[in-house]
Coordinates of C-alpha atoms in Angstrom, one line a residue:
M1 CA 0.0 0.0 0.0
K2 CA 1.3 3.4 -0.9
I3 CA -0.1 6.7 0.7
Q4 CA 0.1 9.8 -1.5
P5 CA -0.6 13.2 0.3
T6 CA -2.9 15.6 -1.5
P7 CA -2.9 19.5 -1.4
L8 CA -5.7 19.2 1.3
K9 CA -4.6 18.7 4.9
D10 CA -5.2 15.1 6.1
C11 CA -6.6 13.8 2.8
Y12 CA -4.8 10.9 1.1
I13 CA -4.8 8.9 -2.0
I14 CA -4.2 5.3 -1.4
E15 CA -2.6 2.9 -4.0
P16 CA -2.7 -0.7 -3.3
T17 CA 0.0 -3.2 -4.2
V18 CA -1.7 -5.4 -6.9
F19 CA -0.6 -8.8 -7.7
E20 CA -1.6 -9.9 -11.3
D21 CA -1.1 -12.9 -13.4
D22 CA -2.9 -14.8 -16.2
R23 CA -5.7 -15.6 -13.8
G24 CA -6.5 -12.2 -12.8
Y25 CA -5.4 -10.1 -9.8
F26 CA -5.4 -9.8 -6.0
Y27 CA -4.9 -6.9 -3.7
E28 CA -5.5 -6.0 -0.1
K29 CA -8.1 -3.3 -0.2
F30 CA -7.7 -2.1 3.4
N31 CA -5.5 -2.9 6.3
E32 CA -6.3 -0.8 9.4
Q33 CA -2.8 -1.2 11.0
K34 CA -0.9 -0.2 7.8
F35 CA -3.4 2.7 7.2
E36 CA -2.9 4.2 10.7
E37 CA 0.9 3.6 10.6
L38 CA 1.3 5.4 7.1
T39 CA -1.2 8.3 7.7
G40 CA -1.4 8.8 11.5
M41 CA -5.1 8.8 11.1
N42 CA -7.8 6.6 12.7
G43 CA -8.6 3.7 10.3
H44 CA -11.5 2.2 12.3
F45 CA -14.6 2.0 10.1
V46 CA -18.0 0.9 11.2
Q47 CA -20.2 1.1 8.2
D48 CA -19.8 0.2 4.4
N49 CA -22.1 1.7 1.8
I50 CA -22.3 0.9 -2.0
S51 CA -24.0 3.0 -4.6
K52 CA -24.6 2.3 -8.3
S53 CA -25.1 5.3 -10.7
S54 CA -25.3 6.1 -14.4
Y55 CA -23.1 8.4 -16.5
G56 CA -23.7 12.1 -15.5
V57 CA -24.9 11.5 -11.9
L58 CA -23.4 13.8 -9.5
R59 CA -23.8 13.0 -5.8
G60 CA -22.7 15.8 -3.5
L61 CA -21.5 17.7 -1.7
H62 CA -22.5 15.8 1.4
L63 CA -21.3 15.6 5.0
Q64 CA -22.4 14.6 8.5
K65 CA -22.2 17.3 11.0
G66 CA -21.2 17.5 14.7
E67 CA -20.8 14.3 16.7
H68 CA -21.9 12.3 13.7
A69 CA -19.2 13.6 11.5
Q70 CA -17.7 10.8 9.2
A71 CA -14.4 10.1 7.8
K72 CA -14.7 8.2 4.5
L73 CA -12.4 5.9 2.6
V74 CA -13.9 5.7 -0.9
S75 CA -13.2 3.6 -4.0
C76 CA -14.8 2.9 -7.4
L77 CA -15.4 -0.9 -7.8
E78 CA -16.8 -0.7 -11.4
G79 CA -16.5 2.2 -13.9
K80 CA -14.9 5.5 -13.3
V81 CA -15.8 8.5 -11.2
F82 CA -14.3 12.0 -10.4
D83 CA -14.2 12.1 -6.6
V84 CA -14.1 15.6 -4.8
A85 CA -13.4 16.5 -1.2
V86 CA -13.8 20.2 0.1
D87 CA -12.2 21.1 3.4
L88 CA -14.9 22.7 5.6
R89 CA -12.9 22.8 8.9
E90 CA -12.8 26.5 9.5
D91 CA -9.5 26.1 11.6
S92 CA -7.8 24.3 8.8
P93 CA -5.0 26.0 6.6
T94 CA -6.8 24.4 3.6
F95 CA -10.3 25.6 4.6
G96 CA -12.5 26.3 1.5
K97 CA -10.2 24.4 -0.9
W98 CA -11.2 21.4 -2.9
F99 CA -9.3 18.5 -4.5
G100 CA -10.4 15.9 -6.9
V101 CA -9.1 12.5 -8.1
E102 CA -10.2 10.0 -10.7
L103 CA -11.1 6.7 -9.1
S104 CA -11.8 3.6 -11.2
A105 CA -12.0 -0.1 -11.3
E106 CA -8.9 0.0 -13.4
N107 CA -6.7 2.2 -11.2
K108 CA -8.0 0.7 -8.0
L109 CA -7.2 3.9 -6.1
Q110 CA -8.9 4.9 -2.8
F111 CA -9.4 8.4 -1.5
Y112 CA -9.4 9.1 2.3
V113 CA -11.6 12.0 3.2
P114 CA -11.5 12.9 7.0
R115 CA -14.2 14.3 9.2
G116 CA -15.1 17.9 8.5
F117 CA -15.0 17.6 4.7
G118 CA -17.7 17.8 2.1
H119 CA -17.7 15.0 -0.3
G120 CA -19.1 14.2 -3.7
F121 CA -18.5 12.4 -7.0
S122 CA -19.5 12.5 -10.6
V123 CA -19.8 9.5 -12.8
L124 CA -17.6 9.6 -15.9
S125 CA -18.3 6.1 -17.2
E126 CA -21.6 4.4 -18.5
T127 CA -22.2 3.1 -15.0
A128 CA -20.2 3.1 -11.7
V129 CA -20.3 1.2 -8.5
F130 CA -18.9 3.3 -5.7
A131 CA -17.9 2.0 -2.2
Y132 CA -17.6 4.1 1.0
K133 CA -16.2 2.9 4.3
C134 CA -17.3 5.3 7.1
D135 CA -15.9 5.7 10.6
N136 CA -19.2 6.8 12.2
F137 CA -22.8 5.8 11.7
Y138 CA -25.1 7.8 9.4
K139 CA -27.8 10.0 11.1
K140 CA -30.3 11.7 8.9
E141 CA -30.7 14.6 11.3
A142 CA -26.9 15.4 11.0
E143 CA -26.9 15.9 7.2
G144 CA -25.2 18.9 6.0
G145 CA -24.0 19.9 2.5
V146 CA -22.9 22.5 0.0
L147 CA -24.4 23.2 -3.4
W148 CA -22.4 21.2 -6.1
N149 CA -21.8 24.2 -8.5
D150 CA -21.2 26.9 -5.8
K151 CA -19.4 29.8 -7.5
E152 CA -17.0 30.4 -4.6
L153 CA -15.7 26.8 -4.8
S154 CA -15.7 26.6 -8.6
I155 CA -15.4 22.8 -8.7
D156 CA -14.6 21.2 -12.1
W157 CA -16.6 18.0 -12.0
K158 CA -15.2 16.8 -15.3
L159 CA -18.7 16.7 -16.9
P160 CA -20.5 19.0 -19.2
E161 CA -23.1 20.9 -17.2
N162 CA -26.0 19.7 -19.4
D163 CA -25.0 16.1 -18.6
V164 CA -25.2 16.5 -14.9
I165 CA -28.0 14.5 -13.2
L166 CA -28.8 15.5 -9.6
S167 CA -31.2 14.4 -6.8
E168 CA -33.8 16.9 -5.7
K169 CA -31.8 17.3 -2.5
D170 CA -28.6 18.1 -4.3
K171 CA -30.3 20.7 -6.5
I172 CA -31.2 22.8 -3.4
Q173 CA -28.1 22.4 -1.2
P174 CA -27.1 25.8 0.5
T175 CA -24.1 27.7 -0.8
F176 CA -20.6 27.5 0.8
A177 CA -21.2 31.0 2.3
A178 CA -24.4 29.7 4.1
K179 CA -22.2 27.3 6.3
N180 CA -24.4 24.3 6.4
Y181 CA -21.4 22.4 7.7

């Protein structure tokens, strides 16, 4: 497992060691001990989620607030997505900054998004199966978010705007300035 820091404080790209031969491949997707050793971050996850989406679907920007905040370790098991994290920790040196990475079944990369970040992804392939490991349980009443196309953040989702497909909830998320985080 290799850990690559990103421009955002405490966010990491994780590249597994893949063993391939004519039968296929094998890799260790997650190892809590190695993760904590390499990042210094807590790697204890309590909930796994999977979503399947079509091309153009954009999910985000979402987060859990307060005591229900979640760190996430995300990956794309099928297809290709552009995954985005936004630092919403007001005391962070990278507050208000975003970073994105392409995750795919082909590259097998994972992205660690700590607590206090907004998170979302756009689907770049015909379909995508996306996996989330979360370090805290989901609570509906703790939902927060930021509008996907907030002008202040100016995120490039790697999709033509006409191709973007949103949930009703994501169409009306508050702006970054509204501080729904």
